[in-house]
């Protein structure tokens, strides 16, 4: 987990006091430090590309803020997208559609038509999808997603690569898909797998590299297709807790690229990090509204909640918290940090020591750049909050807080109801 600089006890984000940002843009607000996004992108790209030509397909489901996307586009990133909405958002951020690899699941014909129209590449997830795509066109390059029989991740809800998963084509049928695609007249040049998200060990990456190399060799032997690239997916975990060790990216990259070089003749690797690129670049700032002593428990109530940041409620995920206006002060008691949503599960952080929290203090939730704003919602009719980027020492609004009117903008009352 990244530590933040402070000045006079106030957290600095890209050099700007968090308290000034909260004052100027209101709370809750997600604040991203642009330099950290660049730094993360360069570090993961460099770790692999030093050893084997590697494309980074940023998994934009983690964070589709247009400013973040534009920044990554300028870095030369490619994209992993899962919906036509993500594809068009990336095009809006000026990504070349040819750099977008779409890996959807249960993809409809109309979505495939829209994807082809947008000009992105399609990574096929099932045999039915292949046949349905062939009815639309065969004049596109293709790749397939295999279920590699390797699962990883921070919890069962985010493991995708195990045998029997809903994602990808089972291993024993994947070679047949390449033969069928050949027969249909497609040009097939790659093979993809994704084991899961947020794991903290390097073994699954090595295991999946072996699986993909073996399959690439088998495809070449049996079908005569020589693949140009394999894609090991994303899932690079990051530390969410203070002092938690980080994944050894250099060791991981060396191990994976060695497998690819030794076990196959594939010349290019693709990786799909989402969390790694954006997670620790962003904090969520929320205002402390109420402090309650409820007997066995003490609560700090803030103006954000499971609507703003779902991960703690949904996955029991740990996000570090601190009072951004009282950094490094001695902590006296433990609190649960809770939100405004009418559910007892609306807890952002459990049993945290905080320095005498008071109404008006500013809470910072760390590691809120990945799957945080992108999973936020309007539950309890609370519109989505603002996003800010600190760039070149200046805090700029990149997404305004949604106005209340947005709640009913797309609703209509049937005439019969008057
Ligand atoms: N590639 C594919 C095909 C994926 O499905 C995913 C994530 C990624 C890449 C990127 O994985 P990453 O590098 O970010 O771990 N909402 C959950 C995470 C869901 C991940 C879904 N797929 C969370 O908040 O932890």
Short mmCIF file of C-alpha atoms and ligand atoms in Angstrom, two decimals:
data_model
loop_
_atom_site.label_atom_id
_atom_site.label_comp_id
_atom_site.label_asym_id
_atom_site.label_seq_id
_atom_site.Cartn_x
_atom_site.Cartn_y
_atom_site.Cartn_z
CA UNK A 1 0.00 0.00 0.00
CA UNK A 2 1.27 3.44 -0.91
CA UNK A 3 1.83 5.95 1.88
CA UNK A 4 0.96 9.59 1.26
CA UNK A 5 3.08 12.62 2.03
CA UNK A 6 1.67 15.00 4.59
CA UNK A 7 2.02 18.63 5.50
CA UNK A 8 0.98 19.95 8.91
CA UNK A 9 -0.83 16.67 9.51
CA UNK A 10 -2.83 16.88 6.26
CA UNK A 11 -2.63 14.23 3.54
CA UNK A 12 -1.20 15.47 0.24
CA UNK A 13 -2.45 13.97 -3.01
CA UNK A 14 -0.04 14.75 -5.84
CA UNK A 15 1.14 17.66 -3.69
CA UNK A 16 -2.37 19.08 -3.10
CA UNK A 17 -3.86 19.01 0.43
CA UNK A 18 -6.78 16.56 0.59
CA UNK A 19 -8.67 19.09 2.71
CA UNK A 20 -8.49 21.69 -0.11
CA UNK A 21 -9.78 19.15 -2.62
CA UNK A 22 -12.69 18.20 -0.38
CA UNK A 23 -13.46 21.88 0.18
CA UNK A 24 -13.40 22.72 -3.53
CA UNK A 25 -15.23 19.70 -4.96
CA UNK A 26 -17.34 18.49 -2.04
CA UNK A 27 -17.54 14.97 -0.65
CA UNK A 28 -17.64 12.12 -1.28
CA UNK A 29 -15.09 12.42 -4.05
CA UNK A 30 -12.65 10.03 -5.70
CA UNK A 31 -9.22 11.64 -6.18
CA UNK A 32 -6.70 10.14 -8.60
CA UNK A 33 -3.04 11.07 -8.80
CA UNK A 34 -2.18 11.00 -12.53
CA UNK A 35 1.54 10.42 -11.91
CA UNK A 36 0.81 7.18 -10.08
CA UNK A 37 -1.25 5.82 -12.98
CA UNK A 38 1.66 6.46 -15.35
CA UNK A 39 4.13 4.98 -12.89
CA UNK A 40 2.12 1.77 -12.46
CA UNK A 41 1.58 1.37 -16.20
CA UNK A 42 5.28 1.82 -16.93
CA UNK A 43 6.33 -0.52 -14.17
CA UNK A 44 4.16 -3.44 -15.28
CA UNK A 45 4.82 -2.89 -18.98
CA UNK A 46 8.56 -2.61 -18.39
CA UNK A 47 8.72 -5.67 -16.14
CA UNK A 48 7.50 -7.92 -18.97
CA UNK A 49 8.56 -6.05 -22.09
CA UNK A 50 12.20 -6.12 -21.00
CA UNK A 51 12.17 -9.87 -21.53
CA UNK A 52 9.64 -10.44 -24.31
CA UNK A 53 7.61 -8.02 -26.46
CA UNK A 54 4.48 -7.48 -24.35
CA UNK A 55 1.25 -5.59 -24.93
CA UNK A 56 -0.51 -4.28 -21.84
CA UNK A 57 -4.27 -4.47 -22.33
CA UNK A 58 -5.50 -2.32 -19.46
CA UNK A 59 -8.66 -4.03 -18.09
CA UNK A 60 -10.80 -0.93 -18.12
CA UNK A 61 -13.60 -2.49 -16.04
CA UNK A 62 -11.43 -1.44 -13.11
CA UNK A 63 -11.82 2.26 -13.88
CA UNK A 64 -13.36 3.83 -16.98
CA UNK A 65 -12.82 7.46 -16.05
CA UNK A 66 -12.12 9.20 -19.38
CA UNK A 67 -9.13 11.10 -18.02
CA UNK A 68 -7.56 7.88 -16.72
CA UNK A 69 -8.21 6.22 -20.08
CA UNK A 70 -6.77 9.13 -22.02
CA UNK A 71 -3.67 9.08 -19.87
CA UNK A 72 -3.19 5.38 -20.57
CA UNK A 73 -3.88 5.87 -24.26
CA UNK A 74 -1.02 8.36 -24.30
CA UNK A 75 1.21 5.79 -22.60
CA UNK A 76 0.57 3.41 -25.51
CA UNK A 77 -1.71 1.00 -23.65
CA UNK A 78 -4.05 -1.46 -25.30
CA UNK A 79 -7.43 -2.32 -23.77
CA UNK A 80 -9.28 -5.33 -22.42
CA UNK A 81 -13.00 -4.53 -22.71
CA UNK A 82 -16.07 -6.53 -21.72
CA UNK A 83 -18.97 -4.55 -23.14
CA UNK A 84 -19.81 -2.30 -26.05
CA UNK A 85 -20.11 0.48 -23.46
CA UNK A 86 -16.48 -0.01 -22.44
CA UNK A 87 -15.37 -0.19 -26.08
CA UNK A 88 -17.09 3.08 -27.01
CA UNK A 89 -15.86 4.77 -23.83
CA UNK A 90 -12.29 3.86 -24.81
CA UNK A 91 -12.86 5.09 -28.36
CA UNK A 92 -14.13 8.34 -26.81
CA UNK A 93 -10.81 8.54 -24.92
CA UNK A 94 -9.18 8.23 -28.38
CA UNK A 95 -8.03 4.63 -28.27
CA UNK A 96 -7.53 3.13 -31.71
CA UNK A 97 -10.30 0.46 -31.87
CA UNK A 98 -7.71 -1.98 -33.26
CA UNK A 99 -5.97 -1.85 -29.86
CA UNK A 100 -9.10 -2.96 -28.03
CA UNK A 101 -9.56 -6.68 -27.38
CA UNK A 102 -13.15 -7.47 -26.45
CA UNK A 103 -13.57 -10.51 -24.20
CA UNK A 104 -17.24 -10.76 -23.35
CA UNK A 105 -19.31 -13.56 -21.98
CA UNK A 106 -22.80 -14.47 -23.23
CA UNK A 107 -22.38 -12.00 -26.08
CA UNK A 108 -25.48 -11.27 -28.14
CA UNK A 109 -25.50 -11.03 -31.93
CA UNK A 110 -26.47 -7.37 -31.78
CA UNK A 111 -23.54 -6.62 -29.46
CA UNK A 112 -21.19 -8.42 -31.87
CA UNK A 113 -22.53 -6.31 -34.74
CA UNK A 114 -21.89 -3.15 -32.72
CA UNK A 115 -18.37 -4.34 -31.83
CA UNK A 116 -17.57 -5.02 -35.48
CA UNK A 117 -18.93 -1.63 -36.40
CA UNK A 118 -16.72 -0.05 -33.73
CA UNK A 119 -13.74 -1.91 -35.22
CA UNK A 120 -12.40 -3.66 -32.11
CA UNK A 121 -11.05 -7.21 -31.96
CA UNK A 122 -13.21 -10.02 -30.66
CA UNK A 123 -11.86 -12.73 -28.37
CA UNK A 124 -14.37 -15.58 -28.64
CA UNK A 125 -15.71 -17.09 -25.40
CA UNK A 126 -17.80 -20.02 -26.68
CA UNK A 127 -18.42 -22.33 -29.63
CA UNK A 128 -21.88 -20.84 -30.13
CA UNK A 129 -20.40 -17.36 -30.29
CA UNK A 130 -18.02 -18.53 -33.03
CA UNK A 131 -20.87 -19.91 -35.15
CA UNK A 132 -23.00 -16.81 -34.59
CA UNK A 133 -20.11 -14.50 -35.46
CA UNK A 134 -19.47 -16.48 -38.66
CA UNK A 135 -23.04 -15.74 -39.73
CA UNK A 136 -22.27 -12.03 -39.48
CA UNK A 137 -18.74 -12.06 -40.92
CA UNK A 138 -15.61 -14.16 -41.21
CA UNK A 139 -13.51 -11.26 -42.39
CA UNK A 140 -12.00 -10.42 -38.98
CA UNK A 141 -8.98 -11.69 -37.05
CA UNK A 142 -9.89 -13.84 -34.07
CA UNK A 143 -8.60 -15.32 -30.86
CA UNK A 144 -10.22 -17.61 -28.29
CA UNK A 145 -10.53 -17.62 -24.52
CA UNK A 146 -9.76 -20.99 -23.00
CA UNK A 147 -10.77 -22.10 -19.50
CA UNK A 148 -7.27 -23.01 -18.35
CA UNK A 149 -8.12 -25.10 -15.31
CA UNK A 150 -6.12 -22.65 -13.17
CA UNK A 151 -7.99 -20.42 -10.71
CA UNK A 152 -6.66 -17.51 -8.69
CA UNK A 153 -8.03 -14.47 -6.89
CA UNK A 154 -8.83 -12.78 -3.60
CA UNK A 155 -12.05 -14.75 -3.23
CA UNK A 156 -14.39 -17.26 -4.88
CA UNK A 157 -16.48 -14.52 -6.48
CA UNK A 158 -13.59 -13.35 -8.66
CA UNK A 159 -11.97 -16.66 -9.65
CA UNK A 160 -12.63 -17.35 -13.31
CA UNK A 161 -10.18 -19.89 -14.71
CA UNK A 162 -11.05 -23.08 -12.81
CA UNK A 163 -12.41 -26.15 -14.58
CA UNK A 164 -16.16 -25.82 -15.05
CA UNK A 165 -16.11 -22.00 -15.03
CA UNK A 166 -18.72 -20.07 -17.00
CA UNK A 167 -15.85 -18.27 -18.76
CA UNK A 168 -14.06 -19.53 -21.83
CA UNK A 169 -13.94 -22.71 -23.85
CA UNK A 170 -13.08 -25.95 -22.02
CA UNK A 171 -9.53 -27.18 -22.63
CA UNK A 172 -10.60 -30.39 -24.31
CA UNK A 173 -12.54 -28.49 -26.97
CA UNK A 174 -10.30 -25.52 -27.65
CA UNK A 175 -8.18 -27.13 -30.38
CA UNK A 176 -11.40 -28.05 -32.21
CA UNK A 177 -12.39 -24.37 -32.16
CA UNK A 178 -9.23 -23.40 -34.03
CA UNK A 179 -9.93 -26.10 -36.63
CA UNK A 180 -13.51 -24.91 -36.97
CA UNK A 181 -12.47 -21.25 -37.26
CA UNK A 182 -10.00 -22.24 -39.97
CA UNK A 183 -12.70 -24.10 -41.82
CA UNK A 184 -15.01 -21.07 -41.57
CA UNK A 185 -12.31 -18.88 -43.11
CA UNK A 186 -11.27 -16.80 -40.09
CA UNK A 187 -7.69 -15.75 -39.52
CA UNK A 188 -6.84 -16.79 -35.95
CA UNK A 189 -3.68 -15.44 -34.36
CA UNK A 190 -3.93 -15.59 -30.57
CA UNK A 191 -5.02 -17.50 -27.46
CA UNK A 192 -6.25 -16.04 -24.19
CA UNK A 193 -6.95 -17.08 -20.60
CA UNK A 194 -7.66 -15.28 -17.33
CA UNK A 195 -7.37 -17.10 -14.02
CA UNK A 196 -9.00 -14.56 -11.67
CA UNK A 197 -8.47 -11.26 -9.91
CA UNK A 198 -6.36 -10.01 -7.05
CA UNK A 199 -4.35 -13.09 -6.17
CA UNK A 200 -1.05 -12.61 -4.38
CA UNK A 201 1.00 -15.51 -5.64
CA UNK A 202 2.95 -15.89 -8.86
CA UNK A 203 2.26 -19.61 -9.40
CA UNK A 204 -1.07 -19.27 -11.24
CA UNK A 205 0.60 -16.98 -13.79
CA UNK A 206 3.32 -19.54 -14.43
CA UNK A 207 0.80 -22.39 -14.56
CA UNK A 208 -1.39 -20.57 -17.05
CA UNK A 209 1.64 -19.72 -19.21
CA UNK A 210 2.46 -23.46 -19.42
CA UNK A 211 -1.16 -24.29 -20.32
CA UNK A 212 -1.25 -21.67 -23.07
CA UNK A 213 2.13 -22.69 -24.52
CA UNK A 214 1.15 -26.37 -24.58
CA UNK A 215 -2.10 -25.50 -26.32
CA UNK A 216 -0.34 -23.20 -28.81
CA UNK A 217 1.97 -26.10 -29.72
CA UNK A 218 -0.94 -28.50 -30.03
CA UNK A 219 -2.85 -26.06 -32.23
CA UNK A 220 0.18 -25.73 -34.48
CA UNK A 221 0.70 -29.51 -34.67
CA UNK A 222 -2.91 -30.51 -35.16
CA UNK A 223 -4.44 -27.58 -37.04
CA UNK A 224 -1.39 -25.97 -38.62
CA UNK A 225 -2.08 -22.52 -37.16
CA UNK A 226 1.00 -20.80 -35.74
CA UNK A 227 -0.14 -18.33 -33.09
CA UNK A 228 1.48 -14.89 -32.90
CA UNK A 229 0.54 -14.14 -29.29
CA UNK A 230 -0.77 -15.54 -26.06
CA UNK A 231 -2.57 -13.53 -23.39
CA UNK A 232 -2.28 -14.63 -19.75
CA UNK A 233 -5.03 -12.23 -18.61
CA UNK A 234 -4.91 -10.00 -15.55
CA UNK A 235 -5.18 -10.63 -11.84
CA UNK A 236 -1.97 -9.06 -10.52
CA UNK A 237 -2.76 -8.48 -6.87
CA UNK A 238 -1.78 -5.34 -4.98
CA UNK A 239 -1.32 -4.80 -1.24
CA UNK A 240 -4.32 -3.16 0.40
CA UNK A 241 -2.89 -3.22 3.93
CA UNK A 242 -0.03 -1.18 5.37
CA UNK A 243 3.21 -3.21 5.31
CA UNK A 244 1.64 -5.99 3.21
CA UNK A 245 4.26 -7.27 0.77
CA UNK A 246 3.71 -6.55 -2.90
CA UNK A 247 3.71 -9.22 -5.58
CA UNK A 248 7.24 -9.57 -6.94
CA UNK A 249 6.48 -8.38 -10.45
CA UNK A 250 10.02 -8.80 -11.73
CA UNK A 251 10.22 -12.37 -10.54
CA UNK A 252 6.76 -13.06 -11.99
CA UNK A 253 7.61 -11.49 -15.36
CA UNK A 254 10.91 -13.34 -15.65
CA UNK A 255 9.26 -16.66 -14.79
CA UNK A 256 6.37 -16.19 -17.23
CA UNK A 257 8.46 -14.88 -20.12
CA UNK A 258 10.95 -17.75 -19.61
CA UNK A 259 8.14 -20.26 -19.93
CA UNK A 260 6.88 -18.60 -23.12
CA UNK A 261 10.38 -18.43 -24.64
CA UNK A 262 11.31 -21.98 -23.70
CA UNK A 263 8.03 -23.77 -24.28
CA UNK A 264 6.67 -22.10 -27.41
CA UNK A 265 7.57 -20.22 -30.54
CA UNK A 266 5.06 -17.47 -29.79
CA UNK A 267 6.75 -14.11 -30.19
CA UNK A 268 4.46 -11.80 -28.25
CA UNK A 269 2.80 -11.79 -24.87
CA UNK A 270 -0.28 -9.89 -23.75
CA UNK A 271 -1.28 -9.15 -20.16
CA UNK A 272 -4.49 -7.57 -18.88
CA UNK A 273 -3.88 -5.77 -15.59
CA UNK A 274 -6.74 -3.68 -14.26
CA UNK A 275 -6.22 -3.42 -10.50
CA UNK A 276 -2.43 -3.13 -10.75
CA UNK A 277 -2.62 -0.05 -12.96
CA UNK A 278 -5.15 2.00 -11.01
CA UNK A 279 -5.81 0.61 -7.53
CA UNK A 280 -3.34 2.58 -5.41
CA UNK A 281 -3.60 5.76 -7.52
CA UNK A 282 -6.84 6.92 -5.93
CA UNK A 283 -8.35 7.71 -2.56
CA UNK A 284 -11.98 8.19 -1.75
CA UNK A 285 -12.51 11.22 0.46
CA UNK A 286 -15.61 11.28 2.64
CA UNK A 287 -16.74 13.67 5.35
CA UNK A 288 -17.29 12.37 8.88
CA UNK A 289 -20.87 13.24 9.72
CA UNK A 290 -21.52 11.53 13.02
CA UNK A 291 -19.62 9.71 15.70
CA UNK A 292 -21.71 7.32 17.76
CA UNK A 293 -20.93 5.31 20.85
CA UNK A 294 -23.31 2.35 20.61
CA UNK A 295 -22.22 0.46 23.70
CA UNK A 296 -20.08 -2.43 22.54
CA UNK A 297 -19.33 -0.60 19.27
CA UNK A 298 -18.22 2.85 18.28
CA UNK A 299 -19.16 4.16 14.84
CA UNK A 300 -17.86 6.88 12.58
CA UNK A 301 -20.60 7.73 10.10
CA UNK A 302 -19.47 9.23 6.81
CA UNK A 303 -21.17 10.64 3.72
CA UNK A 304 -20.09 7.69 1.52
CA UNK A 305 -21.14 4.07 1.79
CA UNK A 306 -21.69 0.78 -0.02
CA UNK A 307 -23.26 2.80 -2.85
CA UNK A 308 -19.98 4.73 -3.30
CA UNK A 309 -17.62 1.80 -2.62
CA UNK A 310 -19.13 -1.68 -2.73
CA UNK A 311 -16.02 -3.81 -2.24
CA UNK A 312 -16.05 -4.07 1.57
CA UNK A 313 -19.74 -5.06 1.64
CA UNK A 314 -19.60 -7.32 -1.40
CA UNK A 315 -16.33 -9.16 -0.86
CA UNK A 316 -15.42 -8.30 2.75
CA UNK A 317 -12.47 -6.49 1.20
CA UNK A 318 -10.09 -4.54 3.37
CA UNK A 319 -9.49 -0.88 2.49
CA UNK A 320 -7.16 1.07 4.72
CA UNK A 321 -8.63 4.29 6.16
CA UNK A 322 -7.13 7.37 7.80
CA UNK A 323 -8.28 10.82 8.81
CA UNK A 324 -6.79 13.00 6.08
CA UNK A 325 -6.80 16.08 8.31
CA UNK A 326 -5.24 14.30 11.31
CA UNK A 327 -2.49 12.17 9.82
CA UNK A 328 0.00 10.50 12.17
CA UNK A 329 -1.92 11.44 15.33
CA UNK A 330 -2.08 8.96 18.16
CA UNK A 331 -5.10 6.69 17.89
CA UNK A 332 -7.17 6.06 20.97
CA UNK A 333 -10.06 3.76 20.14
CA UNK A 334 -11.50 1.41 17.55
CA UNK A 335 -14.37 2.30 15.28
CA UNK A 336 -16.40 0.83 12.47
CA UNK A 337 -16.64 3.27 9.58
CA UNK A 338 -20.18 3.15 8.26
CA UNK A 339 -22.13 4.84 5.49
CA UNK A 340 -25.53 6.35 4.82
CA UNK A 341 -27.19 3.31 3.29
CA UNK A 342 -30.07 1.68 5.13
CA UNK A 343 -28.47 -1.73 5.50
CA UNK A 344 -26.45 -2.99 8.44
CA UNK A 345 -23.93 -4.37 5.94
CA UNK A 346 -23.05 -0.83 4.88
CA UNK A 347 -19.62 -0.90 6.51
CA UNK A 348 -16.56 0.58 4.79
CA UNK A 349 -14.04 -0.47 7.42
CA UNK A 350 -14.29 -2.56 10.59
CA UNK A 351 -12.49 -2.17 13.92
CA UNK A 352 -10.07 0.56 12.91
CA UNK A 353 -8.09 2.67 15.29
CA UNK A 354 -8.61 6.35 14.48
CA UNK A 355 -7.39 9.53 16.20
CA UNK A 356 -10.42 10.88 18.04
CA UNK A 357 -12.71 11.23 15.00
CA UNK A 358 -15.14 14.16 15.09
CA UNK A 359 -17.91 15.36 12.81
CA UNK A 360 -16.28 17.46 10.09
CA UNK A 361 -13.09 15.38 9.89
CA UNK A 362 -12.10 14.07 6.48
CA UNK A 363 -11.85 10.31 5.99
CA UNK A 364 -9.56 8.93 3.28
CA UNK A 365 -10.22 5.42 1.97
CA UNK A 366 -7.07 4.08 0.33
CA UNK A 367 -6.66 1.91 -2.76
CA UNK A 368 -9.92 3.12 -4.26
CA UNK A 369 -8.86 3.33 -7.90
CA UNK A 370 -9.92 -0.14 -9.04
CA UNK A 371 -13.47 -1.53 -9.04
CA UNK A 372 -14.54 1.32 -6.82
CA UNK A 373 -16.16 4.19 -8.72
CA UNK A 374 -16.80 1.74 -11.59
CA UNK A 375 -18.95 -0.40 -9.28
CA UNK A 376 -20.70 2.49 -7.55
CA UNK A 377 -24.44 2.83 -7.87
CA UNK A 378 -27.46 4.93 -6.95
CA UNK A 379 -28.93 2.70 -4.26
CA UNK A 380 -31.10 4.58 -1.76
CA UNK A 381 -31.44 7.22 -4.51
CA UNK A 382 -28.05 8.72 -3.79
CA UNK A 383 -26.54 9.88 -7.08
CA UNK A 384 -22.96 8.92 -7.95
CA UNK A 385 -20.24 11.18 -6.58
CA UNK A 386 -17.58 13.27 -8.32
CA UNK A 387 -14.16 12.23 -9.57
CA UNK A 388 -11.09 14.48 -9.52
CA UNK A 389 -7.64 14.04 -11.03
CA UNK A 390 -4.53 15.72 -9.67
CA UNK A 391 -2.28 16.41 -12.63
CA UNK A 392 0.74 18.70 -12.83
CA UNK A 393 0.10 19.78 -9.23
CA UNK A 394 -3.51 20.85 -9.92
CA UNK A 395 -6.74 19.18 -8.88
CA UNK A 396 -9.27 19.07 -11.74
CA UNK A 397 -12.79 17.77 -11.85
CA UNK A 398 -12.97 14.84 -14.30
CA UNK A 399 -16.53 13.82 -13.54
CA UNK A 400 -19.14 15.98 -11.86
CA UNK A 401 -21.27 14.57 -9.08
CA UNK A 402 -24.54 13.42 -10.64
CA UNK A 403 -27.45 15.76 -9.98
CA UNK A 404 -30.58 14.48 -8.23
CA UNK A 405 -32.53 14.90 -11.52
CA UNK A 406 -30.46 12.08 -13.03
CA UNK A 407 -32.32 9.69 -10.75
CA UNK A 408 -35.48 10.00 -12.79
CA UNK A 409 -34.07 11.23 -16.11
CA UNK A 410 -34.88 7.95 -17.88
CA UNK A 411 -38.12 7.15 -16.09
CA UNK A 412 -41.68 7.76 -17.27
CA UNK A 413 -44.97 7.43 -15.45
CA UNK A 414 -47.60 5.62 -17.59
CA UNK A 415 -50.33 7.97 -18.80
CA UNK A 416 -53.02 5.89 -17.12
CA UNK A 417 -51.58 6.93 -13.77
CA UNK A 418 -52.13 10.59 -14.59
N1 LIG B 1 -8.98 -9.84 -17.90
C1 LIG B 1 -10.19 -10.41 -17.73
C2 LIG B 1 -10.70 -11.29 -18.77
C3 LIG B 1 -10.92 -10.14 -16.57
O1 LIG B 1 -12.11 -10.72 -16.40
C4 LIG B 1 -10.38 -9.28 -15.57
C5 LIG B 1 -11.13 -8.98 -14.35
C6 LIG B 1 -9.13 -8.70 -15.80
C7 LIG B 1 -8.45 -9.01 -16.98
C8 LIG B 1 -8.47 -7.76 -14.85
O2 LIG B 1 -8.21 -8.32 -13.60
P1 LIG B 1 -7.32 -7.49 -12.54
O3 LIG B 1 -5.94 -7.32 -13.11
O4 LIG B 1 -7.96 -6.17 -12.34
O5 LIG B 1 -7.35 -8.31 -11.31
N2 LIG B 1 -14.76 -6.45 -8.85
C9 LIG B 1 -13.70 -7.33 -8.38
C10 LIG B 1 -12.75 -7.72 -9.47
C11 LIG B 1 -13.43 -8.37 -10.67
C12 LIG B 1 -12.47 -8.66 -11.79
C13 LIG B 1 -13.19 -9.08 -13.01
N3 LIG B 1 -12.33 -9.40 -14.10
C14 LIG B 1 -12.99 -6.63 -7.21
O6 LIG B 1 -13.38 -5.53 -6.84
O7 LIG B 1 -12.05 -7.18 -6.64
#
